[in-house]
mmCIF file of C-alpha atoms in Angstrom:
data_model
loop_
_atom_site.group_PDB
_atom_site.id
_atom_site.type_symbol
_atom_site.label_atom_id
_atom_site.label_comp_id
_atom_site.label_asym_id
_atom_site.label_seq_id
_atom_site.Cartn_x
_atom_site.Cartn_y
_atom_site.Cartn_z
ATOM 1 C CA MET M 1 9.782 0.038 -22.915
ATOM 2 C CA SER M 2 11.117 -3.489 -23.649
ATOM 3 C CA PHE M 3 14.375 -1.836 -24.985
ATOM 4 C CA LEU M 4 14.628 0.285 -21.800
ATOM 5 C CA THR M 5 14.187 -2.926 -19.706
ATOM 6 C CA ASP M 6 16.931 -4.680 -21.824
ATOM 7 C CA LEU M 7 19.316 -1.846 -21.030
ATOM 8 C CA ILE M 8 18.465 -1.744 -17.390
ATOM 9 C CA ASN M 9 19.130 -5.534 -17.125
ATOM 10 C CA LEU M 10 22.424 -5.460 -18.972
ATOM 11 C CA ASN M 11 24.959 -7.875 -17.567
ATOM 12 C CA LEU M 12 28.006 -5.591 -17.262
ATOM 13 C CA SER M 13 30.334 -8.455 -16.187
ATOM 14 C CA ASP M 14 30.436 -9.543 -19.955
ATOM 15 C CA SER M 15 32.212 -6.269 -20.810
ATOM 16 C CA THR M 16 33.841 -4.631 -17.815
ATOM 17 C CA LYS M 17 35.268 -5.410 -14.432
ATOM 18 C CA ASN M 18 33.809 -2.169 -13.050
ATOM 19 C CA ILE M 19 30.957 -2.287 -10.576
ATOM 20 C CA ILE M 20 28.339 0.279 -9.449
ATOM 21 C CA ALA M 21 28.136 1.226 -5.771
ATOM 22 C CA GLU M 22 24.922 2.997 -4.600
ATOM 23 C CA TYR M 23 25.843 5.083 -1.542
ATOM 24 C CA ILE M 24 22.902 5.483 0.768
ATOM 25 C CA TRP M 25 22.408 7.839 3.723
ATOM 26 C CA VAL M 26 19.665 9.346 5.993
ATOM 27 C CA GLY M 27 18.442 12.715 4.876
ATOM 28 C CA GLY M 28 17.720 15.806 6.831
ATOM 29 C CA SER M 29 14.213 14.909 8.020
ATOM 30 C CA GLY M 30 15.650 11.893 9.930
ATOM 31 C CA ILE M 31 13.349 9.520 7.956
ATOM 32 C CA ASP M 32 13.984 10.319 4.314
ATOM 33 C CA MET M 33 16.605 8.345 2.481
ATOM 34 C CA ARG M 34 18.943 9.696 -0.184
ATOM 35 C CA SER M 35 21.470 7.783 -2.439
ATOM 36 C CA LYS M 36 23.621 8.353 -5.529
ATOM 37 C CA ALA M 37 25.929 5.996 -7.404
ATOM 38 C CA ARG M 38 29.508 5.736 -8.450
ATOM 39 C CA THR M 39 31.729 3.486 -10.570
ATOM 40 C CA LEU M 40 34.388 1.412 -8.838
ATOM 41 C CA PRO M 41 37.091 -0.481 -10.604
ATOM 42 C CA GLY M 42 36.153 -3.939 -9.200
ATOM 43 C CA PRO M 43 34.237 -5.896 -6.420
ATOM 44 C CA VAL M 44 34.539 -4.720 -2.953
ATOM 45 C CA SER M 45 33.308 -6.606 0.231
ATOM 46 C CA ASP M 46 34.939 -4.512 3.040
ATOM 47 C CA PRO M 47 33.470 -1.088 3.686
ATOM 48 C CA SER M 48 36.787 0.250 4.935
ATOM 49 C CA LYS M 49 38.106 -0.356 1.380
ATOM 50 C CA LEU M 50 35.511 1.888 -0.090
ATOM 51 C CA PRO M 51 36.269 5.595 -0.858
ATOM 52 C CA LYS M 52 34.644 8.318 1.030
ATOM 53 C CA TRP M 53 32.418 10.520 -0.975
ATOM 54 C CA ASN M 54 30.575 13.815 -0.555
ATOM 55 C CA TYR M 55 27.177 15.452 -1.404
ATOM 56 C CA ASP M 56 25.588 18.843 -1.284
ATOM 57 C CA GLY M 57 24.055 18.951 2.229
ATOM 58 C CA SER M 58 22.223 22.226 1.521
ATOM 59 C CA SER M 59 19.933 20.253 -0.699
ATOM 60 C CA THR M 60 19.047 17.730 1.886
ATOM 61 C CA GLY M 61 18.556 20.075 4.887
ATOM 62 C CA GLN M 62 21.787 19.005 6.424
ATOM 63 C CA ALA M 63 24.190 21.918 5.725
ATOM 64 C CA PRO M 64 24.103 25.727 4.873
ATOM 65 C CA GLY M 65 24.659 26.736 1.303
ATOM 66 C CA LYS M 66 27.786 28.705 2.116
ATOM 67 C CA ASP M 67 29.455 25.465 3.561
ATOM 68 C CA SER M 68 27.409 22.688 1.975
ATOM 69 C CA GLU M 69 29.742 19.760 1.636
ATOM 70 C CA VAL M 70 28.911 16.759 3.732
ATOM 71 C CA ILE M 71 31.241 13.683 3.617
ATOM 72 C CA LEU M 72 29.944 10.071 3.305
ATOM 73 C CA HIS M 73 31.677 7.424 5.311
ATOM 74 C CA PRO M 74 30.859 3.798 4.060
ATOM 75 C CA GLN M 75 29.743 1.565 6.955
ATOM 76 C CA ALA M 76 28.036 -1.569 5.636
ATOM 77 C CA ILE M 77 27.842 -3.338 2.283
ATOM 78 C CA PHE M 78 24.844 -5.225 0.808
ATOM 79 C CA LYS M 79 24.273 -6.869 -2.635
ATOM 80 C CA ASP M 80 22.244 -4.692 -4.950
ATOM 81 C CA PRO M 81 19.058 -6.447 -5.893
ATOM 82 C CA PHE M 82 18.281 -3.927 -8.599
ATOM 83 C CA ARG M 83 21.517 -4.010 -10.603
ATOM 84 C CA ARG M 84 22.580 -7.387 -9.402
ATOM 85 C CA ASP M 85 25.980 -9.010 -10.475
ATOM 86 C CA ASN M 86 28.681 -7.544 -8.306
ATOM 87 C CA HIS M 87 27.041 -4.215 -7.767
ATOM 88 C CA ILE M 88 26.454 -3.096 -4.205
ATOM 89 C CA LEU M 89 24.375 -0.929 -1.867
ATOM 90 C CA VAL M 90 26.536 0.934 0.625
ATOM 91 C CA MET M 91 25.050 2.331 3.909
ATOM 92 C CA CYS M 92 26.869 5.485 5.014
ATOM 93 C CA ASP M 93 26.849 7.897 7.825
ATOM 94 C CA CYS M 94 27.566 11.634 7.407
ATOM 95 C CA TYR M 95 30.336 13.997 8.633
ATOM 96 C CA THR M 96 31.663 17.538 8.156
ATOM 97 C CA PRO M 97 34.853 17.940 6.170
ATOM 98 C CA ALA M 98 36.547 18.273 9.596
ATOM 99 C CA GLY M 99 35.427 14.815 10.526
ATOM 100 C CA GLU M 100 32.665 15.758 13.049
ATOM 101 C CA PRO M 101 29.367 13.799 12.820
ATOM 102 C CA ILE M 102 26.555 16.045 11.566
ATOM 103 C CA PRO M 103 23.504 16.445 13.839
ATOM 104 C CA THR M 104 21.325 13.796 11.878
ATOM 105 C CA ASN M 105 24.106 11.196 11.969
ATOM 106 C CA LYS M 106 22.580 9.007 14.713
ATOM 107 C CA ARG M 107 24.774 6.085 13.855
ATOM 108 C CA TYR M 108 27.862 7.733 15.362
ATOM 109 C CA ASN M 109 26.577 7.781 18.937
ATOM 110 C CA ALA M 110 25.000 4.380 18.472
ATOM 111 C CA ALA M 111 28.429 2.915 17.423
ATOM 112 C CA LYS M 112 30.014 4.277 20.665
ATOM 113 C CA ILE M 113 27.388 2.514 22.777
ATOM 114 C CA PHE M 114 27.604 -0.763 20.819
ATOM 115 C CA SER M 115 31.436 -0.712 21.068
ATOM 116 C CA HIS M 116 31.388 -0.343 24.921
ATOM 117 C CA PRO M 117 32.972 -3.487 26.375
ATOM 118 C CA ASP M 118 29.981 -4.158 28.670
ATOM 119 C CA VAL M 119 27.640 -4.006 25.711
ATOM 120 C CA VAL M 120 29.918 -6.153 23.511
ATOM 121 C CA ALA M 121 30.044 -8.729 26.277
ATOM 122 C CA GLU M 122 26.263 -8.976 26.430
ATOM 123 C CA GLU M 123 25.882 -9.524 22.536
ATOM 124 C CA PRO M 124 22.483 -7.680 22.347
ATOM 125 C CA TRP M 125 20.109 -9.159 19.819
ATOM 126 C CA TYR M 126 17.304 -7.258 18.042
ATOM 127 C CA GLY M 127 14.327 -8.138 16.015
ATOM 128 C CA ILE M 128 12.552 -5.143 14.630
ATOM 129 C CA GLU M 129 8.954 -5.323 13.364
ATOM 130 C CA GLN M 130 8.655 -2.546 10.820
ATOM 131 C CA GLU M 131 4.969 -1.600 9.955
ATOM 132 C CA TYR M 132 4.214 0.610 7.021
ATOM 133 C CA THR M 133 1.289 1.764 4.898
ATOM 134 C CA LEU M 134 1.015 1.729 1.123
ATOM 135 C CA LEU M 135 -0.831 4.710 -0.244
ATOM 136 C CA GLN M 136 -2.388 5.470 -3.712
ATOM 137 C CA LYS M 137 0.010 7.859 -5.472
ATOM 138 C CA ASP M 138 -2.221 10.634 -6.530
ATOM 139 C CA VAL M 139 -4.681 10.837 -3.618
ATOM 140 C CA LYS M 140 -2.407 9.652 -0.734
ATOM 141 C CA TRP M 141 -5.067 7.336 0.499
ATOM 142 C CA PRO M 142 -4.382 3.766 1.540
ATOM 143 C CA LEU M 143 -4.067 1.087 -1.303
ATOM 144 C CA GLY M 144 -7.320 -0.713 -1.791
ATOM 145 C CA TRP M 145 -9.449 1.856 -0.062
ATOM 146 C CA PRO M 146 -12.189 3.582 -2.068
ATOM 147 C CA VAL M 147 -11.092 7.108 -2.789
ATOM 148 C CA GLY M 148 -12.512 9.448 -0.285
ATOM 149 C CA GLY M 149 -14.289 6.542 1.456
ATOM 150 C CA PHE M 150 -13.564 3.741 3.785
ATOM 151 C CA PRO M 151 -13.458 -0.111 3.651
ATOM 152 C CA GLY M 152 -15.241 -2.363 6.019
ATOM 153 C CA PRO M 153 -14.086 -2.290 9.716
ATOM 154 C CA GLN M 154 -10.882 -4.009 10.891
ATOM 155 C CA GLY M 155 -11.040 -7.707 11.368
ATOM 156 C CA PRO M 156 -10.803 -9.466 7.942
ATOM 157 C CA TYR M 157 -7.458 -7.951 6.882
ATOM 158 C CA TYR M 158 -4.754 -9.194 9.305
ATOM 159 C CA CYS M 159 -2.657 -12.004 7.686
ATOM 160 C CA SER M 160 -5.382 -12.317 5.040
ATOM 161 C CA ALA M 161 -5.657 -13.511 1.472
ATOM 162 C CA GLY M 162 -7.994 -12.392 -1.260
ATOM 163 C CA ALA M 163 -8.420 -9.374 -3.623
ATOM 164 C CA ASP M 164 -10.932 -7.718 -1.289
ATOM 165 C CA LYS M 165 -8.681 -7.995 1.853
ATOM 166 C CA ALA M 166 -4.924 -8.051 0.962
ATOM 167 C CA PHE M 167 -3.741 -4.989 -1.050
ATOM 168 C CA GLY M 168 -0.215 -4.729 -2.357
ATOM 169 C CA ARG M 169 1.038 -8.231 -1.871
ATOM 170 C CA ASP M 170 3.255 -8.041 -5.113
ATOM 171 C CA ILE M 171 5.224 -5.142 -3.463
ATOM 172 C CA VAL M 172 5.658 -7.038 -0.242
ATOM 173 C CA ASP M 173 6.880 -10.256 -1.779
ATOM 174 C CA ALA M 174 9.117 -8.316 -4.181
ATOM 175 C CA HIS M 175 10.662 -6.529 -1.030
ATOM 176 C CA TYR M 176 10.954 -9.782 0.792
ATOM 177 C CA LYS M 177 12.953 -11.545 -1.932
ATOM 178 C CA ALA M 178 15.020 -8.435 -2.676
ATOM 179 C CA CYS M 179 16.067 -8.130 1.012
ATOM 180 C CA LEU M 180 17.045 -11.765 1.155
ATOM 181 C CA TYR M 181 19.057 -11.264 -1.998
ATOM 182 C CA ALA M 182 20.776 -8.217 -0.572
ATOM 183 C CA GLY M 183 21.907 -10.197 2.484
ATOM 184 C CA ILE M 184 19.468 -8.600 5.026
ATOM 185 C CA ASN M 185 18.425 -10.929 7.836
ATOM 186 C CA ILE M 186 14.693 -10.363 7.023
ATOM 187 C CA SER M 187 12.785 -13.007 8.986
ATOM 188 C CA GLY M 188 9.253 -12.670 7.735
ATOM 189 C CA ILE M 189 6.319 -10.490 6.477
ATOM 190 C CA ASN M 190 2.578 -10.236 7.184
ATOM 191 C CA GLY M 191 -0.488 -8.272 6.401
ATOM 192 C CA GLU M 192 -1.434 -5.883 9.223
ATOM 193 C CA VAL M 193 -4.716 -5.092 10.994
ATOM 194 C CA MET M 194 -5.486 -2.023 8.848
ATOM 195 C CA PRO M 195 -5.974 -2.695 5.159
ATOM 196 C CA GLY M 196 -3.197 -1.429 3.052
ATOM 197 C CA GLN M 197 -0.764 -1.770 5.967
ATOM 198 C CA TRP M 198 1.936 -4.457 6.078
ATOM 199 C CA GLU M 199 4.988 -5.470 8.221
ATOM 200 C CA PHE M 200 8.365 -6.946 7.788
ATOM 201 C CA GLN M 201 10.734 -8.152 10.321
ATOM 202 C CA VAL M 202 14.520 -7.819 10.531
ATOM 203 C CA GLY M 203 16.483 -9.979 12.857
ATOM 204 C CA PRO M 204 17.587 -11.368 15.125
ATOM 205 C CA SER M 205 20.710 -9.293 14.445
ATOM 206 C CA VAL M 206 23.543 -8.297 16.767
ATOM 207 C CA GLY M 207 24.172 -4.643 17.839
ATOM 208 C CA ILE M 208 24.406 -1.955 15.257
ATOM 209 C CA SER M 209 23.973 -4.362 12.309
ATOM 210 C CA ALA M 210 20.251 -4.518 13.169
ATOM 211 C CA ALA M 211 19.901 -0.776 12.450
ATOM 212 C CA ASP M 212 22.116 -0.892 9.355
ATOM 213 C CA GLN M 213 19.968 -3.637 7.931
ATOM 214 C CA MET M 214 16.695 -1.895 8.854
ATOM 215 C CA TRP M 215 17.694 1.213 7.024
ATOM 216 C CA VAL M 216 18.747 -0.537 3.910
ATOM 217 C CA ALA M 217 15.495 -2.614 3.986
ATOM 218 C CA ARG M 218 13.642 0.705 4.083
ATOM 219 C CA TYR M 219 15.618 1.955 1.193
ATOM 220 C CA ILE M 220 14.901 -1.200 -0.862
ATOM 221 C CA LEU M 221 11.119 -0.840 -0.077
ATOM 222 C CA GLU M 222 11.224 2.842 -1.209
ATOM 223 C CA ARG M 223 12.745 1.817 -4.475
ATOM 224 C CA ILE M 224 10.237 -0.965 -5.153
ATOM 225 C CA THR M 225 7.293 1.246 -4.345
ATOM 226 C CA GLU M 226 8.816 3.881 -6.604
ATOM 227 C CA VAL M 227 8.779 1.428 -9.574
ATOM 228 C CA ALA M 228 5.233 0.249 -8.634
ATOM 229 C CA GLY M 229 3.861 3.881 -8.503
ATOM 230 C CA VAL M 230 2.779 3.553 -4.888
ATOM 231 C CA VAL M 231 3.647 5.888 -1.980
ATOM 232 C CA LEU M 232 5.310 4.380 1.144
ATOM 233 C CA SER M 233 4.272 5.886 4.369
ATOM 234 C CA PHE M 234 5.960 5.413 7.851
ATOM 235 C CA ASP M 235 3.433 7.754 9.484
ATOM 236 C CA PRO M 236 2.579 6.180 12.955
ATOM 237 C CA LYS M 237 -1.135 6.954 12.552
ATOM 238 C CA PRO M 238 -1.899 7.490 8.812
ATOM 239 C CA ILE M 239 -5.699 7.403 9.203
ATOM 240 C CA GLN M 240 -7.439 8.887 12.240
ATOM 241 C CA GLY M 241 -10.299 7.078 13.888
ATOM 242 C CA ASP M 242 -10.907 3.447 14.590
ATOM 243 C CA TRP M 243 -7.816 2.219 12.707
ATOM 244 C CA ASN M 244 -4.641 0.705 13.949
ATOM 245 C CA GLY M 245 -1.544 2.892 13.779
ATOM 246 C CA ALA M 246 1.924 1.788 12.525
ATOM 247 C CA GLY M 247 4.738 0.991 14.917
ATOM 248 C CA ALA M 248 8.243 -0.622 15.022
ATOM 249 C CA HIS M 249 7.980 -3.081 17.921
ATOM 250 C CA THR M 250 11.610 -3.848 18.912
ATOM 251 C CA ASN M 251 12.393 -7.344 20.350
ATOM 252 C CA TYR M 252 15.489 -7.440 22.456
ATOM 253 C CA SER M 253 17.693 -9.827 24.462
ATOM 254 C CA THR M 254 21.197 -9.890 25.931
ATOM 255 C CA LYS M 255 23.354 -12.990 26.603
ATOM 256 C CA SER M 256 22.320 -12.808 30.364
ATOM 257 C CA MET M 257 18.662 -12.778 29.376
ATOM 258 C CA ARG M 258 19.073 -15.818 27.101
ATOM 259 C CA ASN M 259 20.977 -17.821 29.682
ATOM 260 C CA ASP M 260 19.430 -19.752 32.639
ATOM 261 C CA GLY M 261 17.992 -17.297 35.118
ATOM 262 C CA GLY M 262 17.529 -14.722 32.361
ATOM 263 C CA TYR M 263 13.986 -13.917 33.385
ATOM 264 C CA GLU M 264 15.206 -12.144 36.436
ATOM 265 C CA VAL M 265 17.578 -10.125 34.262
ATOM 266 C CA ILE M 266 14.683 -9.288 31.984
ATOM 267 C CA LYS M 267 12.531 -7.984 34.851
ATOM 268 C CA LYS M 268 15.336 -5.804 36.055
ATOM 269 C CA ALA M 269 15.937 -4.381 32.552
ATOM 270 C CA ILE M 270 12.206 -3.691 32.222
ATOM 271 C CA GLU M 271 12.373 -1.778 35.591
ATOM 272 C CA LYS M 272 15.161 0.395 34.271
ATOM 273 C CA LEU M 273 13.202 1.138 31.045
ATOM 274 C CA GLY M 274 10.267 2.238 33.183
ATOM 275 C CA LYS M 275 12.456 4.708 34.971
ATOM 276 C CA ARG M 276 13.533 6.408 31.665
ATOM 277 C CA HIS M 277 10.125 6.158 30.015
ATOM 278 C CA LYS M 278 9.845 9.760 29.065
ATOM 279 C CA GLU M 279 13.276 9.841 27.622
ATOM 280 C CA HIS M 280 12.545 6.797 25.398
ATOM 281 C CA ILE M 281 9.257 8.112 24.313
ATOM 282 C CA ALA M 282 10.899 11.400 23.318
ATOM 283 C CA ALA M 283 13.275 9.461 21.099
ATOM 284 C CA TYR M 284 10.960 6.786 19.672
ATOM 285 C CA GLY M 285 9.472 8.689 16.676
ATOM 286 C CA GLU M 286 7.546 11.746 15.609
ATOM 287 C CA GLY M 287 3.811 11.767 15.999
ATOM 288 C CA ASN M 288 3.751 8.762 18.382
ATOM 289 C CA GLU M 289 1.224 10.496 20.580
ATOM 290 C CA ARG M 290 -1.428 10.025 17.820
ATOM 291 C CA ARG M 291 -0.676 6.193 18.017
ATOM 292 C CA LEU M 292 -0.088 5.493 21.628
ATOM 293 C CA THR M 293 -3.589 6.148 23.019
ATOM 294 C CA GLY M 294 -4.246 3.004 24.975
ATOM 295 C CA ARG M 295 -6.352 1.685 22.153
ATOM 296 C CA HIS M 296 -5.553 -0.428 19.064
ATOM 297 C CA GLU M 297 -3.034 -2.654 20.797
ATOM 298 C CA THR M 298 -1.073 0.182 22.462
ATOM 299 C CA ALA M 299 -0.438 1.483 26.046
ATOM 300 C CA ASP M 300 -1.081 5.186 26.687
ATOM 301 C CA ILE M 301 1.891 7.293 25.871
ATOM 302 C CA ASN M 302 2.143 8.715 29.406
ATOM 303 C CA THR M 303 1.798 5.293 31.052
ATOM 304 C CA PHE M 304 4.524 2.533 31.452
ATOM 305 C CA ILE M 305 3.184 -0.944 31.957
ATOM 306 C CA TRP M 306 4.509 -4.419 31.196
ATOM 307 C CA GLY M 307 2.890 -7.805 31.055
ATOM 308 C CA VAL M 308 3.081 -11.367 29.770
ATOM 309 C CA ALA M 309 1.282 -11.740 26.402
ATOM 310 C CA ASN M 310 -0.218 -8.256 26.787
ATOM 311 C CA ARG M 311 -0.392 -6.351 23.498
ATOM 312 C CA GLY M 312 -1.757 -3.369 25.310
ATOM 313 C CA ALA M 313 1.384 -2.978 27.385
ATOM 314 C CA SER M 314 4.486 -0.759 26.795
ATOM 315 C CA ILE M 315 6.696 -3.919 27.184
ATOM 316 C CA ARG M 316 5.358 -7.452 26.302
ATOM 317 C CA VAL M 317 6.966 -10.612 27.501
ATOM 318 C CA GLY M 318 6.074 -13.847 25.614
ATOM 319 C CA ARG M 319 4.568 -16.835 27.181
ATOM 320 C CA ASP M 320 7.579 -18.862 26.055
ATOM 321 C CA THR M 321 9.959 -16.566 27.787
ATOM 322 C CA GLU M 322 8.039 -16.792 31.020
ATOM 323 C CA ARG M 323 7.776 -20.575 30.783
ATOM 324 C CA ALA M 324 11.412 -21.054 30.002
ATOM 325 C CA GLY M 325 12.639 -18.599 32.592
ATOM 326 C CA LYS M 326 14.778 -16.853 29.931
ATOM 327 C CA GLY M 327 14.528 -15.331 26.503
ATOM 328 C CA TYR M 328 13.611 -11.892 25.247
ATOM 329 C CA PHE M 329 11.018 -9.108 25.563
ATOM 330 C CA GLU M 330 9.326 -6.705 23.130
ATOM 331 C CA ASP M 331 9.391 -2.957 23.436
ATOM 332 C CA ARG M 332 6.094 -1.959 21.713
ATOM 333 C CA ARG M 333 6.524 1.828 22.064
ATOM 334 C CA PRO M 334 8.636 2.762 19.049
ATOM 335 C CA ALA M 335 6.735 4.331 16.119
ATOM 336 C CA SER M 336 7.104 3.222 12.555
ATOM 337 C CA ASN M 337 9.122 6.274 11.721
ATOM 338 C CA MET M 338 11.630 5.732 14.532
ATOM 339 C CA ASP M 339 15.401 5.822 13.825
ATOM 340 C CA PRO M 340 16.633 2.290 14.549
ATOM 341 C CA TYR M 341 20.204 3.585 15.508
ATOM 342 C CA VAL M 342 18.569 5.645 18.205
ATOM 343 C CA VAL M 343 16.093 3.009 19.453
ATOM 344 C CA THR M 344 18.409 -0.013 19.530
ATOM 345 C CA SER M 345 21.321 1.895 21.053
ATOM 346 C CA MET M 346 19.134 3.549 23.673
ATOM 347 C CA ILE M 347 17.717 0.271 24.754
ATOM 348 C CA ALA M 348 21.231 -1.227 25.229
ATOM 349 C CA ASP M 349 22.362 1.997 27.077
ATOM 350 C CA THR M 350 19.421 1.825 29.536
ATOM 351 C CA THR M 351 19.397 -1.857 30.205
ATOM 352 C CA ILE M 352 23.211 -2.593 30.189
ATOM 353 C CA LEU M 353 25.035 0.686 31.059
ATOM 354 C CA LEU M 354 22.558 2.402 33.162
ATOM 355 C CA GLU M 355 23.320 1.672 36.979
#
């Protein structure tokens, strides 16, 4: 194994100017991530300078076998924490050979919203809190839980330390550092209320870059859990019963909200979100009805309420924002398996473009 590790860690810059680019895209389920690598003649920092590529969409549930070619368009570049040196990770979106976005390409519509002059002028900031659960590989049961059994009730695990309370910290810290190395604006991590569940935060990031970074952060976490022999789950309610679900709370502000008098802008934006509650819920992740029950720090899925410092609300406004009269709010409805392109662009569309 040490010989294999030596080969994996070879420093290619000593012998070649070539670099390896790992092209990443979202697969047919809308939550799975796919990737493949290619050799390039030298370092690249501008995604528009990267070649387009293709893959077999019939093997990812994104094209029929008789016309299976899907084209990858590079959109964002990150440093590769696995190969290091000048090697890169490339976030792509997907098109037909004729140049039309395929149905699972949610970035295309998001880019249209984020390029709208009214949205650009408001400089929307996002901070996404991605919760996830680590599962034992062979039994698909949370890490640290007795197989076929349950740990003690929730209470000791949130932001905890100790071998009997915090399970998987090596994976979490490896992911944290790998994201920082990659150039992702990861702003923190913490253990969650349910044992075996963790959270990382990306942001504040502007516009579509928040979603690009979140997808690549998810990809990096998938790769790390692969090496660790642990299964990564974004299921919004992985364990039924008196256990917290997993969400992707999305913090949001516009320039008008961050300026003096912004609290009134925030309240008007929340009113708009309430009017489109059903549309947002429909786009906020599969299986969210199992999580949004009105218990375990959630509002009922059929009810829209907001409040200051209320973690049982659909929208939470922080005390600091209320006190300052400006700032941001948190949409607590998105599930952990939501598509960040959909959620971030939909919030901007509703709060900025909707009359």
